[in-house]
Amino acid sequence: MEEIKLDSGLNEYAFGKTDFSAMLTNEGFIAEADGTLTAGTEFTFRTWRFDEIKTLGSGDDAHVYFCGSGFSGVPLADIFDEAAARGADSTLRYDAARASFAVCAALSQAAKEHIRTGNTGAGGIYVDCEPDTVRILFLPAGLYDAVCGCSGAETYARLQGVWRSRALASRDDAAAAFTRAVIAYRALTGHLPYAATDETARNADELDRNYLRLEHAVNGMHKALADAVDSALELPALIQQKKAPQELPVAELPLAALYAELGLEGAAGVLNEAAHPGALPADAFNAKVSAYYK
């Protein structure tokens, strides 16, 4: 049976002292698409939620879990980590590129259709990519954030914190654009733009724009794609400048360019290196980057 099991990290006694059980009815979303994943793939959305709460394990290892049926997949954060740990494995790198593109495409479509998937980090986005179908589960955002909050700072950062900006919590569209940009940046560069585990340090980096812009991380990167990603990653800084909500620029992500830059245009299962005809000679590119960050 297809089932998602989310570990609260708490035993029954500790769980009983929280209000987590009241969150069981919180809704997430499943995005589904039939056929081979392409740059123009479109998704249908439906709500999803956990079915029950139950204790699994025994003795000191027994924890309370949220359990939900109708989906099986792997968290996007785990897909990224597995591909990074086994970088020589081209299949894992292809899977990571495909999964990250699918999530970015689904988030883009949800934004256009005014579907609020919730601001969930890559730990709470489950992906099931098959040759002829793609399914993505966005866990209920409030519930997932509450559960992650019990996991400690390092785990919280890996699953949730580095993918989201608390500065954008009141703006669903900007928050989703930021998360989508972080996912795209991670997929394109192998790094996170704001990677600090400490939340205070990470928030300061966001507000100071203390990251390596995508245009400077990849020589010859598609300009419109780099501009869209960098613009979204700098939304927290615009909030700090007290921009009115309606003035926040949320750029559309050029999905065809992302698809090509991720190397997905070739045969299924094979990553093609993206062409960068506008790339500068290495010395000139390095000098340009150094000059920008002086």
mmCIF file of C-alpha atoms in Angstrom:
data_model
loop_
_atom_site.group_PDB
_atom_site.id
_atom_site.type_symbol
_atom_site.label_atom_id
_atom_site.label_comp_id
_atom_site.label_asym_id
_atom_site.label_seq_id
_atom_site.Cartn_x
_atom_site.Cartn_y
_atom_site.Cartn_z
ATOM 1 C CA MET A 1 0.000 0.000 0.000
ATOM 2 C CA GLU A 2 1.207 3.498 -0.828
ATOM 3 C CA GLU A 3 1.702 5.380 2.413
ATOM 4 C CA ILE A 4 3.570 8.373 3.777
ATOM 5 C CA LYS A 5 4.743 8.119 7.386
ATOM 6 C CA LEU A 6 5.906 11.349 9.011
ATOM 7 C CA ASP A 7 7.788 10.856 12.271
ATOM 8 C CA SER A 8 6.887 13.493 14.858
ATOM 9 C CA GLY A 9 10.065 12.599 16.745
ATOM 10 C CA LEU A 10 8.015 12.444 19.941
ATOM 11 C CA ASN A 11 6.854 9.641 22.185
ATOM 12 C CA GLU A 12 3.202 9.442 23.177
ATOM 13 C CA TYR A 13 3.709 11.418 26.391
ATOM 14 C CA ALA A 14 5.531 14.317 24.708
ATOM 15 C CA PHE A 15 3.141 14.256 21.758
ATOM 16 C CA GLY A 16 0.199 14.585 24.125
ATOM 17 C CA LYS A 17 1.572 17.880 25.409
ATOM 18 C CA THR A 18 1.454 19.432 21.916
ATOM 19 C CA ASP A 19 -1.452 20.500 19.734
ATOM 20 C CA PHE A 20 -0.176 18.414 16.819
ATOM 21 C CA SER A 21 -3.214 16.128 16.792
ATOM 22 C CA ALA A 22 -5.406 19.118 15.893
ATOM 23 C CA MET A 23 -3.341 19.521 12.714
ATOM 24 C CA LEU A 24 -4.344 16.128 11.322
ATOM 25 C CA THR A 25 -6.983 17.800 9.153
ATOM 26 C CA ASN A 26 -4.494 20.257 7.613
ATOM 27 C CA GLU A 27 -4.392 19.891 3.843
ATOM 28 C CA GLY A 28 -1.510 19.512 1.456
ATOM 29 C CA PHE A 29 -1.584 19.034 -2.312
ATOM 30 C CA ILE A 30 -0.743 16.394 -4.875
ATOM 31 C CA ALA A 31 0.333 17.588 -8.331
ATOM 32 C CA GLU A 32 0.047 14.948 -11.065
ATOM 33 C CA ALA A 33 1.043 14.842 -14.716
ATOM 34 C CA ASP A 34 0.724 12.026 -17.236
ATOM 35 C CA GLY A 35 3.292 11.325 -19.915
ATOM 36 C CA THR A 36 7.002 12.008 -20.179
ATOM 37 C CA LEU A 37 8.220 15.035 -18.246
ATOM 38 C CA THR A 38 8.923 17.874 -20.688
ATOM 39 C CA ALA A 39 9.527 21.603 -20.486
ATOM 40 C CA GLY A 40 5.805 22.108 -21.108
ATOM 41 C CA THR A 41 4.363 19.478 -18.764
ATOM 42 C CA GLU A 42 1.148 20.576 -17.055
ATOM 43 C CA PHE A 43 -0.159 19.302 -13.740
ATOM 44 C CA THR A 44 -3.522 18.729 -12.149
ATOM 45 C CA PHE A 45 -3.850 19.455 -8.441
ATOM 46 C CA ARG A 46 -5.905 17.856 -5.710
ATOM 47 C CA THR A 47 -5.881 18.149 -1.952
ATOM 48 C CA TRP A 48 -4.368 15.481 0.290
ATOM 49 C CA ARG A 49 -4.102 15.020 4.025
ATOM 50 C CA PHE A 50 -2.916 12.516 6.587
ATOM 51 C CA ASP A 51 -5.428 9.830 7.577
ATOM 52 C CA GLU A 52 -4.405 8.935 11.093
ATOM 53 C CA ILE A 53 -1.945 9.228 13.948
ATOM 54 C CA LYS A 54 -0.347 6.086 15.313
ATOM 55 C CA THR A 55 2.577 4.950 17.412
ATOM 56 C CA LEU A 56 5.222 2.870 15.669
ATOM 57 C CA GLY A 57 8.186 1.118 17.238
ATOM 58 C CA SER A 58 8.604 -0.176 20.744
ATOM 59 C CA GLY A 59 10.141 0.900 24.022
ATOM 60 C CA ASP A 60 12.315 3.998 23.908
ATOM 61 C CA ASP A 61 12.239 3.897 20.103
ATOM 62 C CA ALA A 62 8.455 4.277 19.888
ATOM 63 C CA HIS A 63 7.400 7.510 18.199
ATOM 64 C CA VAL A 64 4.086 8.989 17.122
ATOM 65 C CA TYR A 65 3.667 9.181 13.347
ATOM 66 C CA PHE A 66 1.301 10.964 10.999
ATOM 67 C CA CYS A 67 0.270 8.417 8.359
ATOM 68 C CA GLY A 68 -1.400 9.094 5.029
ATOM 69 C CA SER A 69 -2.335 6.805 2.155
ATOM 70 C CA GLY A 70 -2.417 7.243 -1.602
ATOM 71 C CA PHE A 71 1.157 8.333 -2.224
ATOM 72 C CA SER A 72 4.678 6.979 -2.157
ATOM 73 C CA GLY A 73 7.732 8.957 -3.051
ATOM 74 C CA VAL A 74 11.024 10.376 -1.833
ATOM 75 C CA PRO A 75 11.570 13.820 -0.271
ATOM 76 C CA LEU A 76 13.308 16.176 -2.679
ATOM 77 C CA ALA A 77 15.880 16.983 0.013
ATOM 78 C CA ASP A 78 16.850 13.297 0.165
ATOM 79 C CA ILE A 79 17.062 13.091 -3.634
ATOM 80 C CA PHE A 80 19.498 16.011 -3.664
ATOM 81 C CA ASP A 81 21.558 14.555 -0.811
ATOM 82 C CA GLU A 82 21.783 11.105 -2.394
ATOM 83 C CA ALA A 83 22.904 12.532 -5.721
ATOM 84 C CA ALA A 84 25.531 14.687 -3.985
ATOM 85 C CA ALA A 85 26.847 11.770 -1.939
ATOM 86 C CA ARG A 86 27.252 9.610 -5.044
ATOM 87 C CA GLY A 87 28.151 12.240 -7.596
ATOM 88 C CA ALA A 88 29.650 9.762 -10.046
ATOM 89 C CA ASP A 89 26.283 8.035 -10.420
ATOM 90 C CA SER A 90 24.751 9.600 -13.533
ATOM 91 C CA THR A 91 21.377 7.981 -12.860
ATOM 92 C CA LEU A 92 21.066 9.712 -9.490
ATOM 93 C CA ARG A 93 22.108 13.037 -10.982
ATOM 94 C CA TYR A 94 19.515 12.621 -13.724
ATOM 95 C CA ASP A 95 16.848 11.750 -11.167
ATOM 96 C CA ALA A 96 17.721 14.838 -9.116
ATOM 97 C CA ALA A 97 17.570 17.104 -12.167
ATOM 98 C CA ARG A 98 14.243 15.637 -13.230
ATOM 99 C CA ALA A 99 12.713 15.825 -9.761
ATOM 100 C CA SER A 100 13.827 19.405 -9.169
ATOM 101 C CA PHE A 101 12.490 20.537 -12.542
ATOM 102 C CA ALA A 102 9.157 18.829 -11.888
ATOM 103 C CA VAL A 103 8.798 20.609 -8.541
ATOM 104 C CA CYS A 104 9.704 23.993 -10.042
ATOM 105 C CA ALA A 105 7.212 23.448 -12.866
ATOM 106 C CA ALA A 106 4.460 22.452 -10.442
ATOM 107 C CA LEU A 107 5.136 25.484 -8.228
ATOM 108 C CA SER A 108 5.057 27.751 -11.288
ATOM 109 C CA GLN A 109 1.717 26.374 -12.420
ATOM 110 C CA ALA A 110 0.276 26.555 -8.908
ATOM 111 C CA ALA A 111 1.236 30.237 -8.746
ATOM 112 C CA LYS A 112 -0.494 30.954 -12.065
ATOM 113 C CA GLU A 113 -3.637 29.166 -10.932
ATOM 114 C CA HIS A 114 -3.568 30.792 -7.474
ATOM 115 C CA ILE A 115 -3.252 27.420 -5.754
ATOM 116 C CA ARG A 116 -1.668 27.832 -2.344
ATOM 117 C CA THR A 117 0.451 24.730 -1.876
ATOM 118 C CA GLY A 118 1.892 26.122 1.349
ATOM 119 C CA ASN A 119 5.481 27.095 1.952
ATOM 120 C CA THR A 120 7.124 23.735 2.540
ATOM 121 C CA GLY A 121 10.850 23.060 2.269
ATOM 122 C CA ALA A 122 12.352 20.287 0.168
ATOM 123 C CA GLY A 123 12.065 17.842 3.071
ATOM 124 C CA GLY A 124 8.278 18.105 2.867
ATOM 125 C CA ILE A 125 8.014 17.810 -0.918
ATOM 126 C CA TYR A 126 7.796 14.167 -1.977
ATOM 127 C CA VAL A 127 8.485 13.251 -5.597
ATOM 128 C CA ASP A 128 7.511 10.137 -7.534
ATOM 129 C CA CYS A 129 8.921 10.389 -11.071
ATOM 130 C CA GLU A 130 8.199 7.462 -13.375
ATOM 131 C CA PRO A 131 8.867 7.281 -17.135
ATOM 132 C CA ASP A 132 5.205 7.900 -17.948
ATOM 133 C CA THR A 133 3.918 9.848 -14.950
ATOM 134 C CA VAL A 134 5.048 12.414 -12.406
ATOM 135 C CA ARG A 135 3.493 12.934 -8.990
ATOM 136 C CA ILE A 136 4.494 15.457 -6.356
ATOM 137 C CA LEU A 137 3.165 15.677 -2.816
ATOM 138 C CA PHE A 138 3.393 18.937 -0.889
ATOM 139 C CA LEU A 139 2.845 17.981 2.738
ATOM 140 C CA PRO A 140 0.517 20.164 4.848
ATOM 141 C CA ALA A 141 2.766 23.152 5.441
ATOM 142 C CA GLY A 142 1.877 24.122 9.005
ATOM 143 C CA LEU A 143 1.942 20.552 10.258
ATOM 144 C CA TYR A 144 5.262 19.786 8.582
ATOM 145 C CA ASP A 145 6.896 22.937 9.936
ATOM 146 C CA ALA A 146 5.691 22.129 13.455
ATOM 147 C CA VAL A 147 7.052 18.585 13.266
ATOM 148 C CA CYS A 148 10.386 19.773 11.844
ATOM 149 C CA GLY A 149 10.613 22.248 14.690
ATOM 150 C CA CYS A 150 11.053 19.306 17.074
ATOM 151 C CA SER A 151 14.009 17.907 15.159
ATOM 152 C CA GLY A 152 16.822 20.263 16.194
ATOM 153 C CA ALA A 153 18.399 23.201 14.371
ATOM 154 C CA GLU A 154 20.594 21.223 11.980
ATOM 155 C CA THR A 155 17.851 18.877 10.803
ATOM 156 C CA TYR A 156 15.330 21.706 10.617
ATOM 157 C CA ALA A 157 17.692 23.703 8.425
ATOM 158 C CA ARG A 158 18.321 20.773 6.055
ATOM 159 C CA LEU A 159 14.669 19.864 5.605
ATOM 160 C CA GLN A 160 12.950 23.209 5.911
ATOM 161 C CA GLY A 161 14.944 26.275 6.893
ATOM 162 C CA VAL A 162 17.381 26.675 3.993
ATOM 163 C CA TRP A 163 14.561 26.383 1.450
ATOM 164 C CA ARG A 164 12.309 29.102 2.859
ATOM 165 C CA SER A 165 12.491 32.687 4.058
ATOM 166 C CA ARG A 166 10.708 33.704 7.234
ATOM 167 C CA ALA A 167 10.845 37.299 5.997
ATOM 168 C CA LEU A 168 8.310 36.315 3.317
ATOM 169 C CA ALA A 169 5.924 34.422 5.592
ATOM 170 C CA SER A 170 3.093 36.891 4.992
ATOM 171 C CA ARG A 171 3.388 36.757 1.202
ATOM 172 C CA ASP A 172 2.385 33.395 -0.273
ATOM 173 C CA ASP A 173 3.404 34.265 -3.833
ATOM 174 C CA ALA A 174 6.797 35.673 -2.872
ATOM 175 C CA ALA A 175 7.470 32.836 -0.414
ATOM 176 C CA ALA A 176 6.734 30.217 -3.084
ATOM 177 C CA ALA A 177 8.903 32.059 -5.616
ATOM 178 C CA PHE A 178 11.792 32.141 -3.135
ATOM 179 C CA THR A 179 11.521 28.404 -2.419
ATOM 180 C CA ARG A 180 11.285 27.631 -6.142
ATOM 181 C CA ALA A 181 14.396 29.740 -6.747
ATOM 182 C CA VAL A 182 16.342 27.949 -4.003
ATOM 183 C CA ILE A 183 15.420 24.585 -5.548
ATOM 184 C CA ALA A 184 16.454 25.755 -9.017
ATOM 185 C CA TYR A 185 19.718 27.219 -7.681
ATOM 186 C CA ARG A 186 20.543 24.005 -5.829
ATOM 187 C CA ALA A 187 19.814 21.927 -8.920
ATOM 188 C CA LEU A 188 21.875 24.136 -11.229
ATOM 189 C CA THR A 189 24.907 24.739 -9.016
ATOM 190 C CA GLY A 190 25.004 21.890 -6.509
ATOM 191 C CA HIS A 191 24.972 24.445 -3.688
ATOM 192 C CA LEU A 192 22.436 26.349 -1.612
ATOM 193 C CA PRO A 193 22.337 30.138 -1.876
ATOM 194 C CA TYR A 194 21.805 30.658 1.862
ATOM 195 C CA ALA A 195 23.258 27.587 3.538
ATOM 196 C CA ALA A 196 23.844 28.651 7.152
ATOM 197 C CA THR A 197 22.395 26.192 9.659
ATOM 198 C CA ASP A 198 21.936 28.924 12.250
ATOM 199 C CA GLU A 199 18.655 30.667 11.503
ATOM 200 C CA THR A 200 19.782 34.097 12.669
ATOM 201 C CA ALA A 201 22.864 33.952 10.454
ATOM 202 C CA ARG A 202 20.839 32.666 7.515
ATOM 203 C CA ASN A 203 18.243 35.420 7.859
ATOM 204 C CA ALA A 204 21.012 38.021 7.991
ATOM 205 C CA ASP A 205 22.513 36.606 4.794
ATOM 206 C CA GLU A 206 19.130 36.838 3.062
ATOM 207 C CA LEU A 207 18.616 40.450 4.077
ATOM 208 C CA ASP A 208 22.189 41.358 3.070
ATOM 209 C CA ARG A 209 21.954 39.442 -0.241
ATOM 210 C CA ASN A 210 25.020 37.550 0.938
ATOM 211 C CA TYR A 211 25.111 34.815 -1.690
ATOM 212 C CA LEU A 212 26.803 34.084 -5.008
ATOM 213 C CA ARG A 213 24.400 35.193 -7.712
ATOM 214 C CA LEU A 214 23.444 32.504 -10.205
ATOM 215 C CA GLU A 215 24.879 34.535 -13.063
ATOM 216 C CA HIS A 216 28.218 34.391 -11.228
ATOM 217 C CA ALA A 217 27.944 30.757 -10.154
ATOM 218 C CA VAL A 218 27.698 29.346 -13.688
ATOM 219 C CA ASN A 219 29.659 30.885 -16.558
ATOM 220 C CA GLY A 220 27.301 31.592 -19.452
ATOM 221 C CA MET A 221 24.096 30.787 -17.583
ATOM 222 C CA HIS A 222 20.920 31.639 -19.516
ATOM 223 C CA LYS A 223 20.390 35.318 -18.662
ATOM 224 C CA ALA A 224 16.614 35.343 -18.203
ATOM 225 C CA LEU A 225 16.830 32.259 -15.989
ATOM 226 C CA ALA A 226 19.635 33.722 -13.878
ATOM 227 C CA ASP A 227 17.768 37.016 -13.542
ATOM 228 C CA ALA A 228 14.547 35.286 -12.435
ATOM 229 C CA VAL A 229 16.306 33.109 -9.860
ATOM 230 C CA ASP A 230 18.440 35.937 -8.480
ATOM 231 C CA SER A 231 15.440 38.259 -8.322
ATOM 232 C CA ALA A 232 13.473 35.748 -6.241
ATOM 233 C CA LEU A 233 16.425 35.076 -3.935
ATOM 234 C CA GLU A 234 16.608 38.789 -3.168
ATOM 235 C CA LEU A 235 12.930 39.196 -2.237
ATOM 236 C CA PRO A 236 13.692 39.078 1.533
ATOM 237 C CA ALA A 237 15.984 42.083 1.113
ATOM 238 C CA LEU A 238 13.188 43.994 -0.631
ATOM 239 C CA ILE A 239 10.889 43.267 2.300
ATOM 240 C CA GLN A 240 13.522 44.770 4.599
ATOM 241 C CA GLN A 241 13.467 47.908 2.453
ATOM 242 C CA LYS A 242 9.779 48.203 3.391
ATOM 243 C CA LYS A 243 8.470 47.696 -0.112
ATOM 244 C CA ALA A 244 4.680 47.520 -0.164
ATOM 245 C CA PRO A 245 3.456 43.963 -0.852
ATOM 246 C CA GLN A 246 2.078 44.882 -4.256
ATOM 247 C CA GLU A 247 5.480 46.277 -5.248
ATOM 248 C CA LEU A 248 7.345 43.005 -4.742
ATOM 249 C CA PRO A 249 8.469 41.792 -8.176
ATOM 250 C CA VAL A 250 7.799 38.067 -8.558
ATOM 251 C CA ALA A 251 9.347 37.106 -11.879
ATOM 252 C CA GLU A 252 8.083 34.154 -13.883
ATOM 253 C CA LEU A 253 10.627 31.344 -14.067
ATOM 254 C CA PRO A 254 11.535 30.482 -17.697
ATOM 255 C CA LEU A 255 10.917 26.744 -17.498
ATOM 256 C CA ALA A 256 12.204 25.895 -20.978
ATOM 257 C CA ALA A 257 15.546 27.475 -20.082
ATOM 258 C CA LEU A 258 15.652 25.636 -16.753
ATOM 259 C CA TYR A 259 14.884 22.341 -18.495
ATOM 260 C CA ALA A 260 17.764 22.907 -20.931
ATOM 261 C CA GLU A 261 20.230 24.129 -18.293
ATOM 262 C CA LEU A 262 19.542 21.027 -16.201
ATOM 263 C CA GLY A 263 20.530 18.873 -19.183
ATOM 264 C CA LEU A 264 17.122 17.276 -19.672
ATOM 265 C CA GLU A 265 16.691 17.917 -23.402
ATOM 266 C CA GLY A 266 18.343 14.704 -24.565
ATOM 267 C CA ALA A 267 17.356 11.061 -24.403
ATOM 268 C CA ALA A 268 15.572 9.828 -21.295
ATOM 269 C CA GLY A 269 17.985 8.886 -18.530
ATOM 270 C CA VAL A 270 20.874 10.874 -19.984
ATOM 271 C CA LEU A 271 21.977 14.349 -18.908
ATOM 272 C CA ASN A 272 23.185 16.609 -21.706
ATOM 273 C CA GLU A 273 25.631 19.351 -20.816
ATOM 274 C CA ALA A 274 23.958 22.693 -21.468
ATOM 275 C CA ALA A 275 25.483 24.837 -24.202
ATOM 276 C CA HIS A 276 26.760 28.221 -23.047
ATOM 277 C CA PRO A 277 27.743 30.112 -26.208
ATOM 278 C CA GLY A 278 27.980 33.361 -24.249
ATOM 279 C CA ALA A 279 30.429 32.012 -21.681
ATOM 280 C CA LEU A 280 33.512 34.129 -21.049
ATOM 281 C CA PRO A 281 37.058 32.763 -20.968
ATOM 282 C CA ALA A 282 37.727 31.430 -17.473
ATOM 283 C CA ASP A 283 40.117 34.232 -16.499
ATOM 284 C CA ALA A 284 37.713 36.921 -17.688
ATOM 285 C CA PHE A 285 34.780 35.308 -15.898
ATOM 286 C CA ASN A 286 36.689 34.984 -12.628
ATOM 287 C CA ALA A 287 37.803 38.605 -12.877
ATOM 288 C CA LYS A 288 34.218 39.714 -13.482
ATOM 289 C CA VAL A 289 32.980 37.809 -10.442
ATOM 290 C CA SER A 290 35.794 39.086 -8.224
ATOM 291 C CA ALA A 291 35.126 42.666 -9.273
ATOM 292 C CA TYR A 292 31.421 42.371 -8.455
ATOM 293 C CA TYR A 293 32.007 41.168 -4.898
ATOM 294 C CA LYS A 294 34.795 43.582 -3.941
#
